Amino acid sequence: MFRTTTSSVLASSTRMLRQPLMAPSTSATTFMARYKNAAAASTTTRMFSISSANNKSAPSTTTPRHPRVLVTGSLGQLGSGLVKELRRMYGSENVVASDIRKASDEFMATGPFVYADVMNYSMLERIVVDWRIDWVVHYSALLSAVAEKNPTLALSVNINGFQNMLELAKVHRLRLYSPSTIGAFGPSTPKDNTPDLTIMRPNTIYGITKLHNELMGEYYREKFGVDFRSARYPGILSADTPPGGGTTDYAVDIFHHAIRHGHYDCFLSKDTRLPMMYLSDCIKGTVDHLTYPTPLPQTVYNLAAVSFTPEELANEIKKHLPEFTIAYPDPARPDFRQAIANSWPASLDDSMARKDFGWKEEYGLENMVKLMLDKIQAQVEAEKKAVHSDDPSTAAMAA
């Protein structure tokens, strides 16, 4: 599933922020000045129109500008990738990253970053006002496996945090994008080519919270006119950040183990088929959906690229690493994540996303596997060089 900063959420639990944000003069204003010389945004990106008057009969004084976007959970796998892409499109100063843990110096150097506890409404509202936010991408959530171990915390973060965002969107007329998941379906959902609209009775706390959010988003759209948008993400593969506690994480772990150890102990059975997608495809689909200039016919869409089993993934890896081996759980003693995976679709029908906003993936199984192996191999080689250069005895011998 999509990645977020699970360890930080667990560490903070339901902690509320006790210190105020910096005053606008030293926070938003300072950051805006700091990044005013950021690279010019792409001329092909969609502009955001701000009108000086609500009176439709008044002369038009509309001035196009880029939207200002707040991304919660921005230090996770998806958040960090989306922030990078949005800053490329709209300029660093127009994309405010947020999370509840400390960002690296490298991340801080790329644009504005603020602490944001999604369970603290007043703090979120101050960020929206200080930074003049137009759109919010809400990634903060506990994922499937972690949520099952911490249901009370999952309810608080996944539902209360989302509700805060909905209220902010209503009050401040924000566009709100908050992804859902294949976990929002359930055991009674048709398994193959699952459509957007079907039976949805999830039996995991993660799925229940995400289905709740889908329905509340639709309600706020119909009742209050909130521009709410969502897509059900499949499992996401990326070599750039570590897994964040999802059931589909095996499809990332397996590459690290294959290169570093030559063996992987999979926690799912070899024939568990699940929908998957490479990170850059997910970001592209998210951006296309988020930036579509008008509300779409549906509030929630399926997004899909490819479906495969652990055995099929392992066989593809073996084409590049013939010595790689994999082991599967004893069927008599399945991992708890097997039951979660069994309740999810094996494949998705995303034809409406393709029709309504032009969704199309780039990566299939073969080129995704090659790219993952190449990236992780490069990471391992860089780590070895770093260790080599930090070892005094090795440096002395080289001298």
GROMACS .gro file of C-alpha atoms in nm:
model
  399
    1MET     CA    1   0.000   0.000   0.000
    2PHE     CA    2   0.098   0.353  -0.015
    3ARG     CA    3   0.380   0.454   0.226
    4THR     CA    4   0.378   0.702   0.510
    5THR     CA    5   0.582   0.778   0.818
    6THR     CA    6   0.444   0.497   1.032
    7SER     CA    7   0.725   0.495   1.285
    8SER     CA    8   0.674   0.864   1.351
    9VAL     CA    9   0.299   0.824   1.396
   10LEU     CA   10   0.354   0.542   1.642
   11ALA     CA   11   0.611   0.740   1.831
   12SER     CA   12   0.387   1.045   1.861
   13SER     CA   13   0.074   0.837   1.932
   14THR     CA   14  -0.203   1.086   1.994
   15ARG     CA   15   0.040   1.357   2.104
   16MET     CA   16  -0.076   1.710   2.026
   17LEU     CA   17   0.160   1.993   1.942
   18ARG     CA   18   0.219   2.208   2.251
   19GLN     CA   19   0.430   2.479   2.094
   20PRO     CA   20   0.298   2.730   1.841
   21LEU     CA   21   0.420   2.758   1.488
   22MET     CA   22   0.652   3.044   1.404
   23ALA     CA   23   0.476   3.370   1.337
   24PRO     CA   24   0.405   3.433   0.971
   25SER     CA   25   0.681   3.692   0.958
   26THR     CA   26   0.942   3.430   1.045
   27SER     CA   27   0.786   3.120   0.890
   28ALA     CA   28   0.583   3.150   0.573
   29THR     CA   29   0.725   3.489   0.475
   30THR     CA   30   1.082   3.375   0.535
   31PHE     CA   31   1.040   3.056   0.339
   32MET     CA   32   0.868   3.236   0.054
   33ALA     CA   33   1.161   3.476   0.029
   34ARG     CA   34   1.409   3.192   0.059
   35TYR     CA   35   1.267   3.005  -0.238
   36LYS     CA   36   1.156   3.296  -0.459
   37ASN     CA   37   1.445   3.222  -0.693
   38ALA     CA   38   1.349   2.856  -0.740
   39ALA     CA   39   1.362   2.717  -1.094
   40ALA     CA   40   1.078   2.833  -1.316
   41ALA     CA   41   0.793   2.585  -1.331
   42SER     CA   42   0.719   2.390  -1.646
   43THR     CA   43   0.517   2.584  -1.902
   44THR     CA   44   0.304   2.277  -1.962
   45THR     CA   45   0.163   2.264  -1.608
   46ARG     CA   46  -0.193   2.366  -1.534
   47MET     CA   47  -0.244   2.712  -1.386
   48PHE     CA   48  -0.470   2.802  -1.094
   49SER     CA   49  -0.696   3.106  -1.140
   50ILE     CA   50  -0.756   3.347  -0.854
   51SER     CA   51  -1.032   3.604  -0.903
   52SER     CA   52  -1.041   3.934  -0.715
   53ALA     CA   53  -1.419   3.927  -0.687
   54ASN     CA   54  -1.695   3.672  -0.648
   55ASN     CA   55  -1.942   3.888  -0.842
   56LYS     CA   56  -1.986   3.712  -1.174
   57SER     CA   57  -2.117   4.033  -1.336
   58ALA     CA   58  -1.806   4.232  -1.243
   59PRO     CA   59  -1.529   4.283  -1.500
   60SER     CA   60  -1.285   3.992  -1.507
   61THR     CA   61  -0.967   4.053  -1.304
   62THR     CA   62  -0.856   3.691  -1.296
   63THR     CA   63  -0.483   3.644  -1.257
   64PRO     CA   64  -0.344   3.298  -1.327
   65ARG     CA   65  -0.092   3.161  -1.081
   66HIS     CA   66   0.028   2.826  -0.960
   67PRO     CA   67  -0.164   2.662  -0.672
   68ARG     CA   68  -0.006   2.640  -0.328
   69VAL     CA   69  -0.009   2.279  -0.214
   70LEU     CA   70   0.027   2.126   0.133
   71VAL     CA   71   0.140   1.760   0.143
   72THR     CA   72   0.097   1.573   0.472
   73GLY     CA   73   0.306   1.263   0.542
   74SER     CA   74   0.562   1.404   0.301
   75LEU     CA   75   0.859   1.208   0.435
   76GLY     CA   76   0.706   0.876   0.334
   77GLN     CA   77   0.760   0.690   0.010
   78LEU     CA   78   0.476   0.854  -0.181
   79GLY     CA   79   0.487   1.191  -0.012
   80SER     CA   80   0.853   1.257  -0.084
   81GLY     CA   81   0.815   1.158  -0.448
   82LEU     CA   82   0.503   1.368  -0.498
   83VAL     CA   83   0.659   1.672  -0.332
   84LYS     CA   84   0.954   1.651  -0.568
   85GLU     CA   85   0.728   1.634  -0.875
   86LEU     CA   86   0.494   1.914  -0.763
   87ARG     CA   87   0.791   2.140  -0.688
   88ARG     CA   88   0.925   2.072  -1.035
   89MET     CA   89   0.587   2.171  -1.179
   90TYR     CA   90   0.491   2.466  -0.960
   91GLY     CA   91   0.813   2.588  -0.800
   92SER     CA   92   0.956   2.500  -0.459
   93GLU     CA   93   0.793   2.795  -0.284
   94ASN     CA   94   0.443   2.675  -0.379
   95VAL     CA   95   0.464   2.325  -0.227
   96VAL     CA   96   0.474   2.299   0.154
   97ALA     CA   97   0.589   1.960   0.282
   98SER     CA   98   0.485   1.846   0.629
   99ASP     CA   99   0.527   1.555   0.867
  100ILE     CA  100   0.570   1.477   1.236
  101ARG     CA  101   0.936   1.386   1.228
  102LYS     CA  102   1.251   1.574   1.144
  103ALA     CA  103   1.337   1.605   0.777
  104SER     CA  104   1.689   1.554   0.647
  105ASP     CA  105   1.908   1.849   0.553
  106GLU     CA  106   1.881   1.742   0.190
  107PHE     CA  107   1.500   1.744   0.201
  108MET     CA  108   1.489   2.077   0.386
  109ALA     CA  109   1.708   2.234   0.119
  110THR     CA  110   1.452   2.161  -0.153
  111GLY     CA  111   1.167   2.376  -0.020
  112PRO     CA  112   0.951   2.475   0.279
  113PHE     CA  113   0.880   2.215   0.547
  114VAL     CA  114   0.658   2.242   0.857
  115TYR     CA  115   0.563   2.018   1.147
  116ALA     CA  116   0.199   1.913   1.108
  117ASP     CA  117   0.010   1.684   1.345
  118VAL     CA  118  -0.302   1.591   1.148
  119MET     CA  119  -0.496   1.540   1.468
  120ASN     CA  120  -0.450   1.904   1.569
  121TYR     CA  121  -0.709   2.106   1.374
  122SER     CA  122  -0.604   2.451   1.489
  123MET     CA  123  -0.243   2.388   1.392
  124LEU     CA  124  -0.344   2.262   1.047
  125GLU     CA  125  -0.568   2.565   0.998
  126ARG     CA  126  -0.285   2.801   1.085
  127ILE     CA  127  -0.066   2.635   0.823
  128VAL     CA  128  -0.342   2.670   0.563
  129VAL     CA  129  -0.390   3.039   0.645
  130ASP     CA  130  -0.022   3.134   0.687
  131TRP     CA  131   0.083   2.965   0.367
  132ARG     CA  132  -0.234   3.053   0.170
  133ILE     CA  133  -0.288   2.688   0.078
  134ASP     CA  134  -0.518   2.603  -0.215
  135TRP     CA  135  -0.479   2.223  -0.239
  136VAL     CA  136  -0.403   1.955   0.019
  137VAL     CA  137  -0.267   1.609  -0.055
  138HIS     CA  138  -0.331   1.405   0.258
  139TYR     CA  139  -0.095   1.107   0.290
  140SER     CA  140  -0.076   1.071   0.669
  141ALA     CA  141  -0.217   0.731   0.772
  142LEU     CA  142  -0.135   0.403   0.940
  143LEU     CA  143  -0.102   0.126   0.684
  144SER     CA  144  -0.261  -0.218   0.678
  145ALA     CA  145  -0.028  -0.437   0.885
  146VAL     CA  146   0.057  -0.166   1.139
  147ALA     CA  147  -0.309  -0.064   1.171
  148GLU     CA  148  -0.411  -0.420   1.257
  149LYS     CA  149  -0.166  -0.415   1.548
  150ASN     CA  150  -0.278  -0.068   1.662
  151PRO     CA  151  -0.651  -0.035   1.583
  152THR     CA  152  -0.723   0.245   1.831
  153LEU     CA  153  -0.440   0.458   1.700
  154ALA     CA  154  -0.538   0.375   1.341
  155LEU     CA  155  -0.893   0.497   1.404
  156SER     CA  156  -0.761   0.819   1.552
  157VAL     CA  157  -0.506   0.896   1.280
  158ASN     CA  158  -0.689   0.762   0.975
  159ILE     CA  159  -1.036   0.892   1.059
  160ASN     CA  160  -0.992   1.192   1.288
  161GLY     CA  161  -0.695   1.325   1.090
  162PHE     CA  162  -0.889   1.292   0.766
  163GLN     CA  163  -1.196   1.458   0.919
  164ASN     CA  164  -0.983   1.758   1.014
  165MET     CA  165  -0.875   1.787   0.651
  166LEU     CA  166  -1.234   1.765   0.528
  167GLU     CA  167  -1.342   2.046   0.759
  168LEU     CA  168  -1.051   2.261   0.648
  169ALA     CA  169  -1.142   2.194   0.286
  170LYS     CA  170  -1.500   2.301   0.355
  171VAL     CA  171  -1.413   2.616   0.550
  172HIS     CA  172  -1.126   2.734   0.328
  173ARG     CA  173  -1.250   2.602  -0.009
  174LEU     CA  174  -0.956   2.370  -0.062
  175ARG     CA  175  -0.915   2.096  -0.316
  176LEU     CA  176  -0.850   1.779  -0.112
  177TYR     CA  177  -0.680   1.471  -0.251
  178SER     CA  178  -0.663   1.176  -0.011
  179PRO     CA  179  -0.582   0.835  -0.159
  180SER     CA  180  -0.773   0.522  -0.072
  181THR     CA  181  -0.660   0.163  -0.114
  182ILE     CA  182  -0.746  -0.180  -0.248
  183GLY     CA  183  -0.793  -0.258   0.122
  184ALA     CA  184  -1.124  -0.069   0.109
  185PHE     CA  185  -1.270  -0.371  -0.070
  186GLY     CA  186  -1.327  -0.696   0.118
  187PRO     CA  187  -1.364  -1.076   0.102
  188SER     CA  188  -1.709  -1.050  -0.061
  189THR     CA  189  -1.584  -0.818  -0.337
  190PRO     CA  190  -1.535  -0.980  -0.679
  191LYS     CA  191  -1.164  -1.072  -0.688
  192ASP     CA  192  -1.086  -1.034  -1.057
  193ASN     CA  193  -1.108  -0.710  -1.253
  194THR     CA  194  -1.275  -0.541  -0.957
  195PRO     CA  195  -1.473  -0.235  -1.073
  196ASP     CA  196  -1.492   0.109  -0.911
  197LEU     CA  197  -1.846   0.049  -0.786
  198THR     CA  198  -1.906  -0.290  -0.626
  199ILE     CA  199  -1.965  -0.465  -0.292
  200MET     CA  200  -1.733  -0.310  -0.032
  201ARG     CA  201  -1.724  -0.474   0.310
  202PRO     CA  202  -1.362  -0.456   0.433
  203ASN     CA  203  -1.265  -0.667   0.733
  204THR     CA  204  -0.942  -0.486   0.833
  205ILE     CA  205  -0.922  -0.166   1.036
  206TYR     CA  206  -0.720  -0.004   0.758
  207GLY     CA  207  -0.982  -0.088   0.496
  208ILE     CA  208  -1.266   0.023   0.721
  209THR     CA  209  -1.106   0.363   0.784
  210LYS     CA  210  -1.035   0.415   0.415
  211LEU     CA  211  -1.389   0.323   0.309
  212HIS     CA  212  -1.517   0.562   0.575
  213ASN     CA  213  -1.302   0.836   0.423
  214GLU     CA  214  -1.428   0.763   0.071
  215LEU     CA  215  -1.790   0.795   0.183
  216MET     CA  216  -1.727   1.107   0.391
  217GLY     CA  217  -1.544   1.267   0.101
  218GLU     CA  218  -1.838   1.198  -0.129
  219TYR     CA  219  -2.077   1.335   0.133
  220TYR     CA  220  -1.881   1.660   0.170
  221ARG     CA  221  -1.868   1.696  -0.207
  222GLU     CA  222  -2.245   1.657  -0.242
  223LYS     CA  223  -2.343   1.845   0.075
  224PHE     CA  224  -2.087   2.127   0.089
  225GLY     CA  225  -1.930   2.139  -0.257
  226VAL     CA  226  -1.586   2.027  -0.140
  227ASP     CA  227  -1.360   1.933  -0.433
  228PHE     CA  228  -1.264   1.593  -0.291
  229ARG     CA  229  -1.066   1.347  -0.504
  230SER     CA  230  -0.933   1.001  -0.430
  231ALA     CA  231  -0.786   0.695  -0.599
  232ARG     CA  232  -0.753   0.342  -0.469
  233TYR     CA  233  -0.383   0.267  -0.479
  234PRO     CA  234  -0.253  -0.087  -0.530
  235GLY     CA  235   0.078  -0.199  -0.381
  236ILE     CA  236   0.352   0.052  -0.464
  237LEU     CA  237   0.709  -0.046  -0.553
  238SER     CA  238   1.003   0.189  -0.506
  239ALA     CA  239   1.373   0.154  -0.431
  240ASP     CA  240   1.402   0.506  -0.292
  241THR     CA  241   1.252   0.464   0.055
  242PRO     CA  242   1.210   0.166   0.291
  243PRO     CA  243   0.872  -0.011   0.324
  244GLY     CA  244   0.624   0.151   0.560
  245GLY     CA  245   0.419  -0.132   0.710
  246GLY     CA  246   0.193  -0.250   0.429
  247THR     CA  247   0.091  -0.602   0.331
  248THR     CA  248   0.229  -0.556  -0.020
  249ASP     CA  249   0.572  -0.461   0.121
  250TYR     CA  250   0.705  -0.805   0.033
  251ALA     CA  251   0.732  -0.681  -0.326
  252VAL     CA  252   0.988  -0.422  -0.213
  253ASP     CA  253   1.169  -0.629   0.053
  254ILE     CA  254   1.232  -0.909  -0.191
  255PHE     CA  255   1.464  -0.693  -0.405
  256HIS     CA  256   1.678  -0.582  -0.111
  257HIS     CA  257   1.715  -0.940   0.010
  258ALA     CA  258   1.782  -1.074  -0.337
  259ILE     CA  259   2.078  -0.840  -0.389
  260ARG     CA  260   2.213  -0.830  -0.034
  261HIS     CA  261   2.157  -1.191   0.074
  262GLY     CA  262   2.054  -1.394  -0.231
  263HIS     CA  263   1.750  -1.530  -0.044
  264TYR     CA  264   1.411  -1.407   0.075
  265ASP     CA  265   1.162  -1.553   0.323
  266CYS     CA  266   0.827  -1.434   0.191
  267PHE     CA  267   0.540  -1.383   0.436
  268LEU     CA  268   0.273  -1.445   0.170
  269SER     CA  269   0.197  -1.769  -0.010
  270LYS     CA  270   0.350  -1.811  -0.354
  271ASP     CA  271   0.017  -1.784  -0.537
  272THR     CA  272  -0.118  -1.467  -0.369
  273ARG     CA  273  -0.201  -1.240  -0.660
  274LEU     CA  274  -0.226  -0.865  -0.588
  275PRO     CA  275  -0.237  -0.545  -0.795
  276MET     CA  276   0.092  -0.351  -0.802
  277MET     CA  277   0.237  -0.033  -0.948
  278TYR     CA  278   0.576   0.136  -0.977
  279LEU     CA  279   0.615   0.459  -0.779
  280SER     CA  280   0.665   0.694  -1.074
  281ASP     CA  281   0.345   0.563  -1.233
  282CYS     CA  282   0.158   0.623  -0.908
  283ILE     CA  283   0.288   0.979  -0.886
  284LYS     CA  284   0.198   1.045  -1.249
  285GLY     CA  285  -0.156   0.913  -1.198
  286THR     CA  286  -0.193   1.116  -0.879
  287VAL     CA  287  -0.076   1.436  -1.046
  288ASP     CA  288  -0.304   1.384  -1.346
  289HIS     CA  289  -0.599   1.330  -1.113
  290LEU     CA  290  -0.512   1.611  -0.872
  291THR     CA  291  -0.453   1.873  -1.141
  292TYR     CA  292  -0.753   1.797  -1.360
  293PRO     CA  293  -0.908   2.142  -1.399
  294THR     CA  294  -1.265   2.053  -1.306
  295PRO     CA  295  -1.430   1.800  -1.072
  296LEU     CA  296  -1.461   1.459  -1.237
  297PRO     CA  297  -1.774   1.239  -1.261
  298GLN     CA  298  -1.651   1.018  -0.975
  299THR     CA  299  -1.487   1.111  -0.649
  300VAL     CA  300  -1.295   0.782  -0.622
  301TYR     CA  301  -1.121   0.584  -0.899
  302ASN     CA  302  -0.931   0.257  -0.920
  303LEU     CA  303  -0.568   0.288  -1.037
  304ALA     CA  304  -0.388  -0.023  -1.160
  305ALA     CA  305  -0.084  -0.126  -1.362
  306VAL     CA  306   0.002  -0.495  -1.321
  307SER     CA  307  -0.093  -0.791  -1.100
  308PHE     CA  308   0.145  -1.070  -1.001
  309THR     CA  309   0.215  -1.334  -0.736
  310PRO     CA  310   0.529  -1.369  -0.520
  311GLU     CA  311   0.629  -1.671  -0.729
  312GLU     CA  312   0.595  -1.476  -1.055
  313LEU     CA  313   0.798  -1.188  -0.911
  314ALA     CA  314   1.069  -1.426  -0.787
  315ASN     CA  315   1.090  -1.595  -1.127
  316GLU     CA  316   1.139  -1.258  -1.296
  317ILE     CA  317   1.415  -1.170  -1.048
  318LYS     CA  318   1.586  -1.504  -1.121
  319LYS     CA  319   1.624  -1.401  -1.485
  320HIS     CA  320   1.873  -1.141  -1.358
  321LEU     CA  321   1.998  -1.324  -1.046
  322PRO     CA  322   1.989  -1.698  -1.126
  323GLU     CA  323   2.117  -1.798  -0.779
  324PHE     CA  324   1.835  -1.622  -0.597
  325THR     CA  325   1.615  -1.843  -0.376
  326ILE     CA  326   1.285  -1.782  -0.201
  327ALA     CA  327   1.091  -1.963   0.072
  328TYR     CA  328   0.720  -1.944   0.154
  329PRO     CA  329   0.530  -1.988   0.484
  330ASP     CA  330   0.398  -2.319   0.605
  331PRO     CA  331   0.032  -2.326   0.491
  332ALA     CA  332  -0.061  -2.463   0.832
  333ARG     CA  333   0.091  -2.157   1.001
  334PRO     CA  334   0.024  -1.854   0.779
  335ASP     CA  335   0.149  -1.506   0.861
  336PHE     CA  336  -0.127  -1.270   0.982
  337ARG     CA  337  -0.078  -1.063   0.667
  338GLN     CA  338  -0.197  -1.353   0.453
  339ALA     CA  339  -0.555  -1.305   0.574
  340ILE     CA  340  -0.533  -0.937   0.487
  341ALA     CA  341  -0.407  -1.013   0.136
  342ASN     CA  342  -0.677  -1.277   0.086
  343SER     CA  343  -0.944  -1.012   0.142
  344TRP     CA  344  -0.814  -0.789  -0.137
  345PRO     CA  345  -0.876  -0.797  -0.514
  346ALA     CA  346  -0.638  -0.987  -0.741
  347SER     CA  347  -0.678  -0.728  -1.019
  348LEU     CA  348  -0.854  -0.395  -1.073
  349ASP     CA  349  -1.069  -0.250  -1.349
  350ASP     CA  350  -0.938   0.107  -1.388
  351SER     CA  351  -1.110   0.180  -1.719
  352MET     CA  352  -1.293   0.484  -1.579
  353ALA     CA  353  -0.968   0.651  -1.471
  354ARG     CA  354  -0.828   0.588  -1.819
  355LYS     CA  355  -1.140   0.738  -1.974
  356ASP     CA  356  -1.202   1.035  -1.743
  357PHE     CA  357  -0.852   1.175  -1.684
  358GLY     CA  358  -0.628   0.981  -1.921
  359TRP     CA  359  -0.456   0.747  -1.677
  360LYS     CA  360  -0.196   0.516  -1.835
  361GLU     CA  361   0.092   0.328  -1.671
  362GLU     CA  362   0.446   0.306  -1.808
  363TYR     CA  363   0.588   0.007  -1.617
  364GLY     CA  364   0.497  -0.360  -1.641
  365LEU     CA  365   0.654  -0.647  -1.448
  366GLU     CA  366   0.966  -0.691  -1.662
  367ASN     CA  367   1.088  -0.332  -1.680
  368MET     CA  368   0.983  -0.268  -1.319
  369VAL     CA  369   1.195  -0.559  -1.193
  370LYS     CA  370   1.499  -0.448  -1.393
  371LEU     CA  371   1.472  -0.091  -1.267
  372MET     CA  372   1.432  -0.201  -0.903
  373LEU     CA  373   1.735  -0.430  -0.925
  374ASP     CA  374   1.949  -0.164  -1.093
  375LYS     CA  375   1.861   0.100  -0.834
  376ILE     CA  376   1.916  -0.120  -0.531
  377GLN     CA  377   2.241  -0.258  -0.674
  378ALA     CA  378   2.362   0.101  -0.714
  379GLN     CA  379   2.266   0.172  -0.351
  380VAL     CA  380   2.461  -0.131  -0.228
  381GLU     CA  381   2.770  -0.033  -0.427
  382ALA     CA  382   2.750   0.323  -0.293
  383GLU     CA  383   2.729   0.187   0.064
  384LYS     CA  384   3.036  -0.029   0.008
  385LYS     CA  385   3.234   0.266  -0.128
  386ALA     CA  386   3.131   0.476   0.173
  387VAL     CA  387   3.247   0.206   0.416
  388HIS     CA  388   3.571   0.166   0.220
  389SER     CA  389   3.648   0.538   0.233
  390ASP     CA  390   3.566   0.561   0.606
  391ASP     CA  391   3.797   0.274   0.701
  392PRO     CA  392   4.137   0.427   0.805
  393SER     CA  393   4.328   0.105   0.746
  394THR     CA  394   4.186   0.072   0.395
  395ALA     CA  395   4.263   0.437   0.321
  396ALA     CA  396   4.619   0.395   0.445
  397MET     CA  397   4.673   0.090   0.225
  398ALA     CA  398   4.537   0.277  -0.073
  399ALA     CA  399   4.779   0.563   0.002
   0.00000   0.00000   0.00000
